[in-house]
Amino acid sequence: MRKQIVAGNWKMNTTPAEGAELAKAVAELSKETSANVSLIVAPPFTHLCSVSEALKGSKVALSAQNCADQAKGAYTGEVSAQMIASLGASYVILGHSERREYYGETSETLNKKMALAYANNLAPIYCVGEKLEERESEKHFDVVRAQIEEVVFQLTPEQFDQLIIAYEPVWAIGTGKTATADQAQEMHAYIRSVLAEKFGDKANNCSILYGGSCKPSNAKELFAKADVDGGLIGGASLVASDFIAIAKSF
Ligand code: PGA
């Protein structure tokens, strides 16, 4: 059976003190969630250490939101996969649309980041998704296929086993406009079929999360779909009770 996963992407929100409080609250409330549901939080780099501490002894795993595309050295302002892993993170979000859009991340950059993530035992949460104009011109399947072929198809089968994918239609992120459950299911099933072209039956074991204005009020309908294995949650992950309510929506 595929893992059910709810991951919180805090983005550039909270001070370190607020982040530690939020993590403590999530860790406490996580006791109410089903053992079948895995929880992950992805705070800013500056909070990894204190959030890691706050999550100790709980079921909640730690992720970073990004990592450098170089292993170490003279790259001012960057944070390496090794540094992240050494603070207790097990995951790293890669290819988020905000990274692609605002920081010019290409598949070439992402391939380097993926390699470094795996080399440091960080499982990537790889994000794909189309922009509004791409959906309106019916290019959404092609866009998502390219994002998968250019990056995920470069992985070995063993690396693919560790991968989580998040489908996040860019027009739904932070806009309050959610994809309908049918739109999500349609794309998730498509993604799984593309993955199967390369990885065969292993595609059935890959958790594909939905992201984009997922909240307690719509999570149940989304998670009820056959190929929606959980969510990557932005805004609603900043309120512990909302995040946990989403995790209880399977
Ligand atoms: P949102 O963000 O839930 O605030 O729409 C989701 C994401 O970008 O991961």
PDB file of C-alpha atoms and ligand atoms in Angstrom:
ATOM      1  CA  MET A   1       0.000   0.000   0.000  1.00  0.00           C
ATOM      2  CA  ARG A   2       1.153   3.539  -0.730  1.00  0.00           C
ATOM      3  CA  LYS A   3       2.066   5.819   2.145  1.00  0.00           C
ATOM      4  CA  GLN A   4      -0.462   8.499   3.044  1.00  0.00           C
ATOM      5  CA  ILE A   5       1.458  11.696   3.703  1.00  0.00           C
ATOM      6  CA  VAL A   6       0.598  15.213   4.813  1.00  0.00           C
ATOM      7  CA  ALA A   7       3.501  17.649   4.549  1.00  0.00           C
ATOM      8  CA  GLY A   8       3.519  21.284   5.691  1.00  0.00           C
ATOM      9  CA  ASN A   9       5.492  23.804   3.662  1.00  0.00           C
ATOM     10  CA  TRP A  10       5.883  26.795   5.938  1.00  0.00           C
ATOM     11  CA  LYS A  11       7.601  28.848   3.200  1.00  0.00           C
ATOM     12  CA  MET A  12       9.173  32.105   4.487  1.00  0.00           C
ATOM     13  CA  ASN A  13       6.915  32.383   7.524  1.00  0.00           C
ATOM     14  CA  THR A  14       7.370  32.442  11.312  1.00  0.00           C
ATOM     15  CA  THR A  15      10.283  33.615  13.434  1.00  0.00           C
ATOM     16  CA  PRO A  16      12.435  30.839  14.894  1.00  0.00           C
ATOM     17  CA  ALA A  17      10.579  31.153  18.223  1.00  0.00           C
ATOM     18  CA  GLU A  18       7.176  30.976  16.519  1.00  0.00           C
ATOM     19  CA  GLY A  19       8.373  28.034  14.442  1.00  0.00           C
ATOM     20  CA  ALA A  20       9.462  26.094  17.518  1.00  0.00           C
ATOM     21  CA  GLU A  21       6.038  26.744  19.102  1.00  0.00           C
ATOM     22  CA  LEU A  22       4.240  25.632  15.954  1.00  0.00           C
ATOM     23  CA  ALA A  23       6.358  22.473  15.763  1.00  0.00           C
ATOM     24  CA  LYS A  24       5.620  21.655  19.408  1.00  0.00           C
ATOM     25  CA  ALA A  25       1.901  22.066  18.811  1.00  0.00           C
ATOM     26  CA  VAL A  26       2.029  19.869  15.691  1.00  0.00           C
ATOM     27  CA  ALA A  27       4.041  17.218  17.551  1.00  0.00           C
ATOM     28  CA  GLU A  28       1.497  17.181  20.385  1.00  0.00           C
ATOM     29  CA  LEU A  29      -1.565  17.030  18.112  1.00  0.00           C
ATOM     30  CA  SER A  30       0.064  14.422  15.865  1.00  0.00           C
ATOM     31  CA  LYS A  31      -0.751  11.860  18.596  1.00  0.00           C
ATOM     32  CA  GLU A  32      -4.368  12.113  17.454  1.00  0.00           C
ATOM     33  CA  THR A  33      -3.579  11.076  13.876  1.00  0.00           C
ATOM     34  CA  SER A  34      -3.744   7.603  12.395  1.00  0.00           C
ATOM     35  CA  ALA A  35      -0.596   5.492  12.406  1.00  0.00           C
ATOM     36  CA  ASN A  36      -1.112   5.081   8.634  1.00  0.00           C
ATOM     37  CA  VAL A  37      -0.578   8.789   8.016  1.00  0.00           C
ATOM     38  CA  SER A  38       2.959  10.170   7.883  1.00  0.00           C
ATOM     39  CA  LEU A  39       3.476  13.807   8.814  1.00  0.00           C
ATOM     40  CA  ILE A  40       6.284  16.076   7.629  1.00  0.00           C
ATOM     41  CA  VAL A  41       6.984  19.756   8.315  1.00  0.00           C
ATOM     42  CA  ALA A  42       9.282  21.943   6.232  1.00  0.00           C
ATOM     43  CA  PRO A  43      10.325  25.090   8.141  1.00  0.00           C
ATOM     44  CA  PRO A  44      12.828  27.687   6.888  1.00  0.00           C
ATOM     45  CA  PHE A  45      16.527  26.704   7.108  1.00  0.00           C
ATOM     46  CA  THR A  46      17.048  28.946  10.137  1.00  0.00           C
ATOM     47  CA  HIS A  47      14.536  26.900  12.145  1.00  0.00           C
ATOM     48  CA  LEU A  48      15.692  23.383  11.272  1.00  0.00           C
ATOM     49  CA  CYS A  49      17.719  22.954  14.436  1.00  0.00           C
ATOM     50  CA  SER A  50      15.074  24.099  16.932  1.00  0.00           C
ATOM     51  CA  VAL A  51      12.209  22.450  15.056  1.00  0.00           C
ATOM     52  CA  SER A  52      14.180  19.200  14.931  1.00  0.00           C
ATOM     53  CA  GLU A  53      14.504  19.443  18.712  1.00  0.00           C
ATOM     54  CA  ALA A  54      10.782  20.211  19.146  1.00  0.00           C
ATOM     55  CA  LEU A  55       9.783  17.192  17.038  1.00  0.00           C
ATOM     56  CA  LYS A  56      11.960  14.696  18.922  1.00  0.00           C
ATOM     57  CA  GLY A  57      10.017  11.648  20.097  1.00  0.00           C
ATOM     58  CA  SER A  58       7.046  12.485  17.850  1.00  0.00           C
ATOM     59  CA  LYS A  59       5.998  10.877  14.554  1.00  0.00           C
ATOM     60  CA  VAL A  60       6.536  14.157  12.666  1.00  0.00           C
ATOM     61  CA  ALA A  61       9.480  14.135  10.260  1.00  0.00           C
ATOM     62  CA  LEU A  62      11.545  17.129   9.213  1.00  0.00           C
ATOM     63  CA  SER A  63      12.089  18.506   5.713  1.00  0.00           C
ATOM     64  CA  ALA A  64      13.899  21.473   4.208  1.00  0.00           C
ATOM     65  CA  GLN A  65      12.268  23.605   1.524  1.00  0.00           C
ATOM     66  CA  ASN A  66      15.277  23.619  -0.796  1.00  0.00           C
ATOM     67  CA  CYS A  67      18.973  22.759  -0.913  1.00  0.00           C
ATOM     68  CA  ALA A  68      22.003  24.017  -2.829  1.00  0.00           C
ATOM     69  CA  ASP A  69      22.948  22.576  -6.201  1.00  0.00           C
ATOM     70  CA  GLN A  70      26.580  22.274  -5.071  1.00  0.00           C
ATOM     71  CA  ALA A  71      28.034  20.050  -2.348  1.00  0.00           C
ATOM     72  CA  LYS A  72      30.130  22.678  -0.522  1.00  0.00           C
ATOM     73  CA  GLY A  73      32.471  25.603  -0.981  1.00  0.00           C
ATOM     74  CA  ALA A  74      32.328  29.202  -2.146  1.00  0.00           C
ATOM     75  CA  TYR A  75      28.578  29.586  -2.733  1.00  0.00           C
ATOM     76  CA  THR A  76      27.610  32.548  -0.556  1.00  0.00           C
ATOM     77  CA  GLY A  77      24.171  32.296   0.939  1.00  0.00           C
ATOM     78  CA  GLU A  78      23.551  28.675   0.005  1.00  0.00           C
ATOM     79  CA  VAL A  79      22.742  25.745   2.317  1.00  0.00           C
ATOM     80  CA  SER A  80      23.940  22.257   1.393  1.00  0.00           C
ATOM     81  CA  ALA A  81      22.054  18.976   1.498  1.00  0.00           C
ATOM     82  CA  GLN A  82      24.685  17.678   3.918  1.00  0.00           C
ATOM     83  CA  MET A  83      24.040  20.551   6.358  1.00  0.00           C
ATOM     84  CA  ILE A  84      20.305  19.930   6.195  1.00  0.00           C
ATOM     85  CA  ALA A  85      20.637  16.193   6.756  1.00  0.00           C
ATOM     86  CA  SER A  86      23.000  16.732   9.682  1.00  0.00           C
ATOM     87  CA  LEU A  87      20.275  18.728  11.474  1.00  0.00           C
ATOM     88  CA  GLY A  88      17.947  15.750  11.423  1.00  0.00           C
ATOM     89  CA  ALA A  89      15.962  16.350   8.237  1.00  0.00           C
ATOM     90  CA  SER A  90      14.908  13.323   6.200  1.00  0.00           C
ATOM     91  CA  TYR A  91      13.279  15.153   3.304  1.00  0.00           C
ATOM     92  CA  VAL A  92      13.803  18.136   1.030  1.00  0.00           C
ATOM     93  CA  ILE A  93      11.218  19.872  -1.162  1.00  0.00           C
ATOM     94  CA  LEU A  94      12.643  20.381  -4.658  1.00  0.00           C
ATOM     95  CA  GLY A  95      11.204  22.059  -7.728  1.00  0.00           C
ATOM     96  CA  HIS A  96       8.515  24.060  -5.956  1.00  0.00           C
ATOM     97  CA  SER A  97       6.894  26.420  -8.466  1.00  0.00           C
ATOM     98  CA  GLU A  98       8.022  29.426  -6.417  1.00  0.00           C
ATOM     99  CA  ARG A  99      11.644  28.234  -6.821  1.00  0.00           C
ATOM    100  CA  ARG A 100      11.130  27.637 -10.543  1.00  0.00           C
ATOM    101  CA  GLU A 101       9.371  30.970 -11.070  1.00  0.00           C
ATOM    102  CA  TYR A 102      11.200  33.427  -8.776  1.00  0.00           C
ATOM    103  CA  TYR A 103      14.657  31.838  -8.612  1.00  0.00           C
ATOM    104  CA  GLY A 104      14.934  30.485 -12.122  1.00  0.00           C
ATOM    105  CA  GLU A 105      15.340  26.837 -11.212  1.00  0.00           C
ATOM    106  CA  THR A 106      15.488  24.642 -14.289  1.00  0.00           C
ATOM    107  CA  SER A 107      15.490  20.888 -14.700  1.00  0.00           C
ATOM    108  CA  GLU A 108      19.266  21.097 -15.014  1.00  0.00           C
ATOM    109  CA  THR A 109      19.544  22.772 -11.585  1.00  0.00           C
ATOM    110  CA  LEU A 110      17.045  20.338 -10.123  1.00  0.00           C
ATOM    111  CA  ASN A 111      18.950  17.289 -11.356  1.00  0.00           C
ATOM    112  CA  LYS A 112      22.007  18.492  -9.425  1.00  0.00           C
ATOM    113  CA  LYS A 113      19.917  19.119  -6.307  1.00  0.00           C
ATOM    114  CA  MET A 114      18.248  15.719  -6.563  1.00  0.00           C
ATOM    115  CA  ALA A 115      21.626  13.978  -6.805  1.00  0.00           C
ATOM    116  CA  LEU A 116      22.918  15.807  -3.719  1.00  0.00           C
ATOM    117  CA  ALA A 117      19.714  15.099  -1.796  1.00  0.00           C
ATOM    118  CA  TYR A 118      20.051  11.356  -2.438  1.00  0.00           C
ATOM    119  CA  ALA A 119      23.774  11.410  -1.705  1.00  0.00           C
ATOM    120  CA  ASN A 120      22.899  12.758   1.763  1.00  0.00           C
ATOM    121  CA  ASN A 121      19.954  10.448   2.441  1.00  0.00           C
ATOM    122  CA  LEU A 122      17.329  13.131   1.978  1.00  0.00           C
ATOM    123  CA  ALA A 123      14.211  11.901   0.195  1.00  0.00           C
ATOM    124  CA  PRO A 124      13.041  14.538  -2.287  1.00  0.00           C
ATOM    125  CA  ILE A 125       9.472  15.836  -2.380  1.00  0.00           C
ATOM    126  CA  TYR A 126       9.525  16.796  -6.048  1.00  0.00           C
ATOM    127  CA  CYS A 127       6.916  19.361  -7.126  1.00  0.00           C
ATOM    128  CA  VAL A 128       5.323  19.594 -10.543  1.00  0.00           C
ATOM    129  CA  GLY A 129       2.420  21.649 -11.847  1.00  0.00           C
ATOM    130  CA  GLU A 130       1.211  23.895 -14.601  1.00  0.00           C
ATOM    131  CA  LYS A 131       0.515  27.633 -14.688  1.00  0.00           C
ATOM    132  CA  LEU A 132      -2.939  29.029 -15.386  1.00  0.00           C
ATOM    133  CA  GLU A 133      -2.212  29.906 -19.027  1.00  0.00           C
ATOM    134  CA  GLU A 134      -0.849  26.409 -19.581  1.00  0.00           C
ATOM    135  CA  ARG A 135      -4.047  24.853 -18.289  1.00  0.00           C
ATOM    136  CA  GLU A 136      -6.198  27.247 -20.267  1.00  0.00           C
ATOM    137  CA  SER A 137      -4.345  26.351 -23.459  1.00  0.00           C
ATOM    138  CA  GLU A 138      -4.633  22.652 -22.551  1.00  0.00           C
ATOM    139  CA  LYS A 139      -0.889  22.178 -22.216  1.00  0.00           C
ATOM    140  CA  HIS A 140      -1.058  21.041 -18.584  1.00  0.00           C
ATOM    141  CA  PHE A 141      -0.402  17.369 -19.275  1.00  0.00           C
ATOM    142  CA  ASP A 142       2.581  18.160 -21.523  1.00  0.00           C
ATOM    143  CA  VAL A 143       4.081  20.571 -18.978  1.00  0.00           C
ATOM    144  CA  VAL A 144       3.847  18.068 -16.138  1.00  0.00           C
ATOM    145  CA  ARG A 145       5.146  15.247 -18.347  1.00  0.00           C
ATOM    146  CA  ALA A 146       8.230  17.325 -19.219  1.00  0.00           C
ATOM    147  CA  GLN A 147       8.855  18.159 -15.540  1.00  0.00           C
ATOM    148  CA  ILE A 148       8.821  14.431 -14.796  1.00  0.00           C
ATOM    149  CA  GLU A 149      10.776  13.199 -17.809  1.00  0.00           C
ATOM    150  CA  GLU A 150      13.548  15.778 -17.404  1.00  0.00           C
ATOM    151  CA  VAL A 151      14.111  15.084 -13.713  1.00  0.00           C
ATOM    152  CA  VAL A 152      12.412  11.953 -12.351  1.00  0.00           C
ATOM    153  CA  PHE A 153      13.344   9.827 -15.377  1.00  0.00           C
ATOM    154  CA  GLN A 154      17.006  10.502 -14.558  1.00  0.00           C
ATOM    155  CA  LEU A 155      16.698   8.612 -11.248  1.00  0.00           C
ATOM    156  CA  THR A 156      17.658   4.995 -10.686  1.00  0.00           C
ATOM    157  CA  PRO A 157      14.833   2.614  -9.679  1.00  0.00           C
ATOM    158  CA  GLU A 158      16.277   2.544  -6.141  1.00  0.00           C
ATOM    159  CA  GLN A 159      16.202   6.343  -5.948  1.00  0.00           C
ATOM    160  CA  PHE A 160      12.682   6.401  -7.336  1.00  0.00           C
ATOM    161  CA  ASP A 161      11.577   4.165  -4.444  1.00  0.00           C
ATOM    162  CA  GLN A 162      12.342   7.037  -2.022  1.00  0.00           C
ATOM    163  CA  LEU A 163      10.683   9.794  -4.061  1.00  0.00           C
ATOM    164  CA  ILE A 164       7.503  11.668  -3.148  1.00  0.00           C
ATOM    165  CA  ILE A 165       5.800  13.724  -5.841  1.00  0.00           C
ATOM    166  CA  ALA A 166       3.602  16.756  -5.219  1.00  0.00           C
ATOM    167  CA  TYR A 167       1.234  17.966  -7.917  1.00  0.00           C
ATOM    168  CA  GLU A 168       0.663  21.668  -7.342  1.00  0.00           C
ATOM    169  CA  PRO A 169      -1.211  23.554 -10.032  1.00  0.00           C
ATOM    170  CA  VAL A 170       0.389  27.007  -9.837  1.00  0.00           C
ATOM    171  CA  TRP A 171      -3.000  28.736 -10.206  1.00  0.00           C
ATOM    172  CA  ALA A 172      -4.177  27.055  -7.003  1.00  0.00           C
ATOM    173  CA  ILE A 173      -1.194  27.895  -4.786  1.00  0.00           C
ATOM    174  CA  GLY A 174      -2.026  30.485  -2.147  1.00  0.00           C
ATOM    175  CA  THR A 175      -4.967  31.706  -4.215  1.00  0.00           C
ATOM    176  CA  GLY A 176      -7.783  30.012  -2.332  1.00  0.00           C
ATOM    177  CA  LYS A 177      -8.694  28.442  -5.677  1.00  0.00           C
ATOM    178  CA  THR A 178      -8.397  24.672  -5.293  1.00  0.00           C
ATOM    179  CA  ALA A 179      -8.342  22.216  -8.142  1.00  0.00           C
ATOM    180  CA  THR A 180     -11.503  20.160  -7.990  1.00  0.00           C
ATOM    181  CA  ALA A 181     -11.073  16.651  -6.672  1.00  0.00           C
ATOM    182  CA  ASP A 182     -11.733  15.390 -10.205  1.00  0.00           C
ATOM    183  CA  GLN A 183      -9.085  17.674 -11.707  1.00  0.00           C
ATOM    184  CA  ALA A 184      -6.590  16.479  -9.091  1.00  0.00           C
ATOM    185  CA  GLN A 185      -7.439  12.815  -9.656  1.00  0.00           C
ATOM    186  CA  GLU A 186      -7.169  13.214 -13.429  1.00  0.00           C
ATOM    187  CA  MET A 187      -3.662  14.676 -13.160  1.00  0.00           C
ATOM    188  CA  HIS A 188      -2.494  12.307 -10.419  1.00  0.00           C
ATOM    189  CA  ALA A 189      -3.556   9.284 -12.496  1.00  0.00           C
ATOM    190  CA  TYR A 190      -1.768  10.798 -15.494  1.00  0.00           C
ATOM    191  CA  ILE A 191       1.402  11.353 -13.451  1.00  0.00           C
ATOM    192  CA  ARG A 192       1.289   7.752 -12.268  1.00  0.00           C
ATOM    193  CA  SER A 193       0.895   6.518 -15.839  1.00  0.00           C
ATOM    194  CA  VAL A 194       3.918   8.575 -16.935  1.00  0.00           C
ATOM    195  CA  LEU A 195       5.949   7.202 -14.008  1.00  0.00           C
ATOM    196  CA  ALA A 196       4.923   3.663 -14.992  1.00  0.00           C
ATOM    197  CA  GLU A 197       6.391   4.173 -18.482  1.00  0.00           C
ATOM    198  CA  LYS A 198       9.818   4.374 -16.869  1.00  0.00           C
ATOM    199  CA  PHE A 199       9.500   2.543 -13.556  1.00  0.00           C
ATOM    200  CA  GLY A 200       6.753  -0.001 -14.259  1.00  0.00           C
ATOM    201  CA  ASP A 201       4.870  -1.363 -11.256  1.00  0.00           C
ATOM    202  CA  LYS A 202       6.957   0.727  -8.871  1.00  0.00           C
ATOM    203  CA  ALA A 203       4.777   3.683  -9.917  1.00  0.00           C
ATOM    204  CA  ASN A 204       2.004   2.182  -7.820  1.00  0.00           C
ATOM    205  CA  ASN A 205       4.101   2.607  -4.675  1.00  0.00           C
ATOM    206  CA  CYS A 206       4.908   6.288  -5.223  1.00  0.00           C
ATOM    207  CA  SER A 207       2.938   8.712  -3.039  1.00  0.00           C
ATOM    208  CA  ILE A 208       1.583  11.619  -5.084  1.00  0.00           C
ATOM    209  CA  LEU A 209       0.462  14.569  -2.938  1.00  0.00           C
ATOM    210  CA  TYR A 210      -1.883  17.353  -3.968  1.00  0.00           C
ATOM    211  CA  GLY A 211      -0.916  20.942  -3.170  1.00  0.00           C
ATOM    212  CA  GLY A 212      -2.662  24.259  -3.741  1.00  0.00           C
ATOM    213  CA  SER A 213      -5.091  25.777  -1.234  1.00  0.00           C
ATOM    214  CA  CYS A 214      -5.678  22.416   0.427  1.00  0.00           C
ATOM    215  CA  LYS A 215      -7.433  23.034   3.757  1.00  0.00           C
ATOM    216  CA  PRO A 216      -9.558  21.193   6.320  1.00  0.00           C
ATOM    217  CA  SER A 217     -12.724  21.986   4.355  1.00  0.00           C
ATOM    218  CA  ASN A 218     -11.616  20.370   1.086  1.00  0.00           C
ATOM    219  CA  ALA A 219      -8.995  17.778   2.098  1.00  0.00           C
ATOM    220  CA  LYS A 220     -11.492  14.953   2.601  1.00  0.00           C
ATOM    221  CA  GLU A 221     -12.859  15.188  -0.918  1.00  0.00           C
ATOM    222  CA  LEU A 222      -9.369  15.399  -2.430  1.00  0.00           C
ATOM    223  CA  PHE A 223      -7.920  12.539  -0.357  1.00  0.00           C
ATOM    224  CA  ALA A 224     -10.882  10.308  -1.207  1.00  0.00           C
ATOM    225  CA  LYS A 225      -9.604  10.089  -4.785  1.00  0.00           C
ATOM    226  CA  ALA A 226      -7.773   6.902  -5.714  1.00  0.00           C
ATOM    227  CA  ASP A 227      -4.487   8.511  -6.786  1.00  0.00           C
ATOM    228  CA  VAL A 228      -4.354  11.360  -4.264  1.00  0.00           C
ATOM    229  CA  ASP A 229      -2.121  10.078  -1.467  1.00  0.00           C
ATOM    230  CA  GLY A 230      -2.092  13.179   0.707  1.00  0.00           C
ATOM    231  CA  GLY A 231      -1.226  16.843   0.550  1.00  0.00           C
ATOM    232  CA  LEU A 232       1.557  19.400   0.491  1.00  0.00           C
ATOM    233  CA  ILE A 233       0.070  22.203   2.547  1.00  0.00           C
ATOM    234  CA  GLY A 234       1.188  25.824   2.523  1.00  0.00           C
ATOM    235  CA  GLY A 235      -0.997  28.396   4.288  1.00  0.00           C
ATOM    236  CA  ALA A 236      -3.014  25.918   6.345  1.00  0.00           C
ATOM    237  CA  SER A 237       0.159  24.292   7.733  1.00  0.00           C
ATOM    238  CA  LEU A 238       0.868  27.457   9.742  1.00  0.00           C
ATOM    239  CA  VAL A 239      -2.016  26.673  12.087  1.00  0.00           C
ATOM    240  CA  ALA A 240      -1.339  23.410  13.943  1.00  0.00           C
ATOM    241  CA  SER A 241      -5.004  22.508  14.380  1.00  0.00           C
ATOM    242  CA  ASP A 242      -5.744  23.043  10.671  1.00  0.00           C
ATOM    243  CA  PHE A 243      -2.718  21.010   9.623  1.00  0.00           C
ATOM    244  CA  ILE A 244      -3.766  18.146  11.873  1.00  0.00           C
ATOM    245  CA  ALA A 245      -7.387  18.393  10.745  1.00  0.00           C
ATOM    246  CA  ILE A 246      -6.114  17.877   7.196  1.00  0.00           C
ATOM    247  CA  ALA A 247      -4.106  14.854   8.356  1.00  0.00           C
ATOM    248  CA  LYS A 248      -7.298  13.402   9.789  1.00  0.00           C
ATOM    249  CA  SER A 249      -9.114  13.737   6.447  1.00  0.00           C
ATOM    250  CA  PHE A 250      -8.252  10.335   4.960  1.00  0.00           C
TER     251      PHE A 250
HETATM  252  P1  PGA B   1      -0.956  26.740  -0.306  1.00  0.00           P
HETATM  253  O1  PGA B   1       0.545  26.329  -0.787  1.00  0.00           O
HETATM  254  O2  PGA B   1      -1.478  25.559   0.461  1.00  0.00           O
HETATM  255  O3  PGA B   1      -0.762  27.959   0.528  1.00  0.00           O
HETATM  256  O4  PGA B   1      -1.731  26.989  -1.551  1.00  0.00           O
HETATM  257  C1  PGA B   1       0.847  25.028  -1.189  1.00  0.00           C
HETATM  258  C2  PGA B   1       2.304  24.954  -1.587  1.00  0.00           C
HETATM  259  O5  PGA B   1       2.782  25.841  -2.303  1.00  0.00           O
HETATM  260  O6  PGA B   1       3.029  24.016  -1.203  1.00  0.00           O
END
